[in-house]
């Protein structure tokens, strides 16, 4: 069982519904990896490459939305919007072109893994 503290404070019904959708996606990702592991395919052998492909694909689209370039301020505007800040209970500590510091106080993806019985080591 997980010892990671991950309890939401914001209880708005719309935010809760969005979190449930994210939990659902995280659960099927966990179950896919678990089934692959049962068949002898260790997630560390394929998951990093898939995550990288996803990040590169989404990152290119986010850069376009932010007007191109490499400004982290632009990234904050398109990725860490007010709704996202509410869902993940984020505090934006610093936002400049070169530095973006955010504290995440809640993660629905982690919550899904916790509900599935993952250990802290599996989550980290």
C-alpha positions as a Markdown table, in Angstrom:
| # | Residue | x | y | z |
|---|---|---|---|---|
| 1 | Unk | 0.0 | 0.0 | 0.0 |
| 2 | Unk | 1.2 | 3.5 | -0.8 |
| 3 | Unk | 2.4 | 5.9 | 1.9 |
| 4 | Unk | 2.5 | 8.8 | -0.6 |
| 5 | Unk | 0.2 | 11.6 | 0.6 |
| 6 | Unk | -2.1 | 12.3 | -2.3 |
| 7 | Unk | -5.5 | 13.6 | -1.1 |
| 8 | Unk | -7.4 | 16.4 | -3.0 |
| 9 | Unk | -8.6 | 19.5 | -1.2 |
| 10 | Unk | -10.6 | 20.9 | -4.1 |
| 11 | Unk | -14.0 | 19.0 | -4.2 |
| 12 | Unk | -15.7 | 20.9 | -7.1 |
| 13 | Unk | -17.9 | 18.4 | -9.0 |
| 14 | Unk | -16.5 | 19.4 | -12.4 |
| 15 | Unk | -12.9 | 19.1 | -11.2 |
| 16 | Unk | -13.8 | 15.7 | -9.6 |
| 17 | Unk | -15.3 | 14.5 | -12.9 |
| 18 | Unk | -12.1 | 15.5 | -14.8 |
| 19 | Unk | -10.0 | 13.8 | -12.2 |
| 20 | Unk | -12.1 | 10.6 | -12.7 |
| 21 | Unk | -11.4 | 10.7 | -16.4 |
| 22 | Unk | -7.6 | 11.0 | -15.8 |
| 23 | Unk | -7.8 | 8.2 | -13.2 |
| 24 | Unk | -9.5 | 6.0 | -15.8 |
| 25 | Unk | -6.7 | 6.5 | -18.3 |
| 26 | Unk | -4.0 | 5.9 | -15.7 |
| 27 | Unk | -5.7 | 2.7 | -14.6 |
| 28 | Unk | -5.8 | 1.2 | -18.1 |
| 29 | Unk | -2.2 | 2.2 | -18.6 |
| 30 | Unk | -1.2 | 0.4 | -15.4 |
| 31 | Unk | -3.3 | -2.7 | -16.4 |
| 32 | Unk | -1.7 | -2.8 | -19.8 |
| 33 | Unk | 1.8 | -2.7 | -18.3 |
| 34 | Unk | 0.8 | -5.3 | -15.7 |
| 35 | Unk | -0.5 | -7.7 | -18.4 |
| 36 | Unk | 2.6 | -7.1 | -20.5 |
| 37 | Unk | 4.8 | -7.9 | -17.4 |
| 38 | Unk | 2.8 | -11.1 | -16.9 |
| 39 | Unk | 3.7 | -12.1 | -20.4 |
| 40 | Unk | 7.4 | -11.5 | -19.8 |
| 41 | Unk | 7.7 | -8.0 | -21.2 |
| 42 | Unk | 9.2 | -5.8 | -18.5 |
| 43 | Unk | 7.7 | -2.3 | -18.8 |
| 44 | Unk | 11.2 | -0.7 | -18.5 |
| 45 | Unk | 12.0 | -2.3 | -21.8 |
| 46 | Unk | 9.2 | -0.5 | -23.8 |
| 47 | Unk | 7.5 | 2.1 | -21.6 |
| 48 | Unk | 10.3 | 4.8 | -21.7 |
| 49 | Unk | 10.3 | 4.7 | -25.5 |
| 50 | Unk | 6.5 | 5.1 | -25.7 |
| 51 | Unk | 6.5 | 7.9 | -23.1 |
| 52 | Unk | 9.3 | 9.7 | -25.1 |
| 53 | Unk | 7.3 | 9.4 | -28.4 |
| 54 | Unk | 4.2 | 10.7 | -26.7 |
| 55 | Unk | 6.2 | 13.6 | -25.1 |
| 56 | Unk | 7.8 | 14.6 | -28.4 |
| 57 | Unk | 4.5 | 14.5 | -30.2 |
| 58 | Unk | 2.6 | 16.5 | -27.6 |
| 59 | Unk | 5.5 | 18.8 | -27.0 |
| 60 | Unk | 5.7 | 19.8 | -30.7 |
| 61 | Unk | 2.0 | 20.7 | -30.6 |
| 62 | Unk | 2.3 | 22.6 | -27.3 |
| 63 | Unk | 5.2 | 24.6 | -28.8 |
| 64 | Unk | 3.0 | 25.5 | -31.8 |
| 65 | Unk | 0.2 | 26.6 | -29.5 |
| 66 | Unk | 2.7 | 28.7 | -27.4 |
| 67 | Unk | 3.9 | 30.5 | -30.5 |
| 68 | Unk | 7.0 | 28.4 | -31.1 |
| 69 | Unk | 10.3 | 29.1 | -29.4 |
| 70 | Unk | 11.4 | 27.7 | -26.1 |
| 71 | Unk | 9.9 | 30.1 | -23.6 |
| 72 | Unk | 8.7 | 28.3 | -20.5 |
| 73 | Unk | 6.3 | 31.2 | -19.9 |
| 74 | Unk | 4.6 | 30.2 | -23.1 |
| 75 | Unk | 4.5 | 26.6 | -22.0 |
| 76 | Unk | 2.8 | 27.6 | -18.8 |
| 77 | Unk | 0.1 | 29.5 | -20.7 |
| 78 | Unk | -0.9 | 26.5 | -22.8 |
| 79 | Unk | -0.2 | 23.5 | -20.5 |
| 80 | Unk | -0.6 | 24.8 | -17.0 |
| 81 | Unk | -3.9 | 26.6 | -17.5 |
| 82 | Unk | -6.2 | 27.6 | -14.6 |
| 83 | Unk | -8.3 | 24.4 | -15.0 |
| 84 | Unk | -5.1 | 22.3 | -15.0 |
| 85 | Unk | -4.0 | 24.1 | -11.9 |
| 86 | Unk | -7.3 | 23.2 | -10.2 |
| 87 | Unk | -7.2 | 19.6 | -11.2 |
| 88 | Unk | -3.7 | 19.0 | -10.0 |
| 89 | Unk | -3.9 | 21.6 | -7.2 |
| 90 | Unk | -0.8 | 23.3 | -8.5 |
| 91 | Unk | 1.0 | 26.4 | -7.1 |
| 92 | Unk | 3.0 | 28.2 | -9.8 |
| 93 | Unk | 6.0 | 29.4 | -7.8 |
| 94 | Unk | 8.0 | 31.0 | -10.6 |
| 95 | Unk | 7.3 | 31.5 | -14.3 |
| 96 | Unk | 9.9 | 33.2 | -16.5 |
| 97 | Unk | 11.1 | 32.4 | -20.1 |
| 98 | Unk | 13.9 | 30.3 | -18.6 |
| 99 | Unk | 12.5 | 28.8 | -15.4 |
| 100 | Unk | 9.2 | 27.3 | -14.4 |
| 101 | Unk | 8.7 | 26.0 | -10.9 |
| 102 | Unk | 5.4 | 24.4 | -9.9 |
| 103 | Unk | 4.4 | 22.5 | -6.8 |
| 104 | Unk | 1.8 | 19.8 | -7.5 |
| 105 | Unk | -0.2 | 18.9 | -4.4 |
| 106 | Unk | -2.5 | 16.3 | -6.0 |
| 107 | Unk | -2.3 | 13.9 | -8.9 |
| 108 | Unk | -5.2 | 11.8 | -10.2 |
| 109 | Unk | -2.9 | 9.5 | -12.0 |
| 110 | Unk | -1.1 | 8.6 | -8.8 |
| 111 | Unk | -4.5 | 8.2 | -7.1 |
| 112 | Unk | -5.5 | 5.6 | -9.7 |
| 113 | Unk | -2.3 | 3.7 | -9.2 |
| 114 | Unk | -2.8 | 3.9 | -5.4 |
| 115 | Unk | -6.3 | 2.5 | -5.8 |
| 116 | Unk | -4.9 | -0.3 | -7.9 |
| 117 | Unk | -2.6 | -1.2 | -5.0 |
| 118 | Unk | 0.7 | 0.0 | -6.4 |
| 119 | Unk | 3.6 | 0.4 | -4.0 |
| 120 | Unk | 5.4 | 3.7 | -3.6 |
| 121 | Unk | 8.3 | 2.1 | -5.5 |
| 122 | Unk | 6.0 | 1.3 | -8.5 |
| 123 | Unk | 4.6 | 4.8 | -8.5 |
| 124 | Unk | 8.0 | 6.5 | -8.3 |
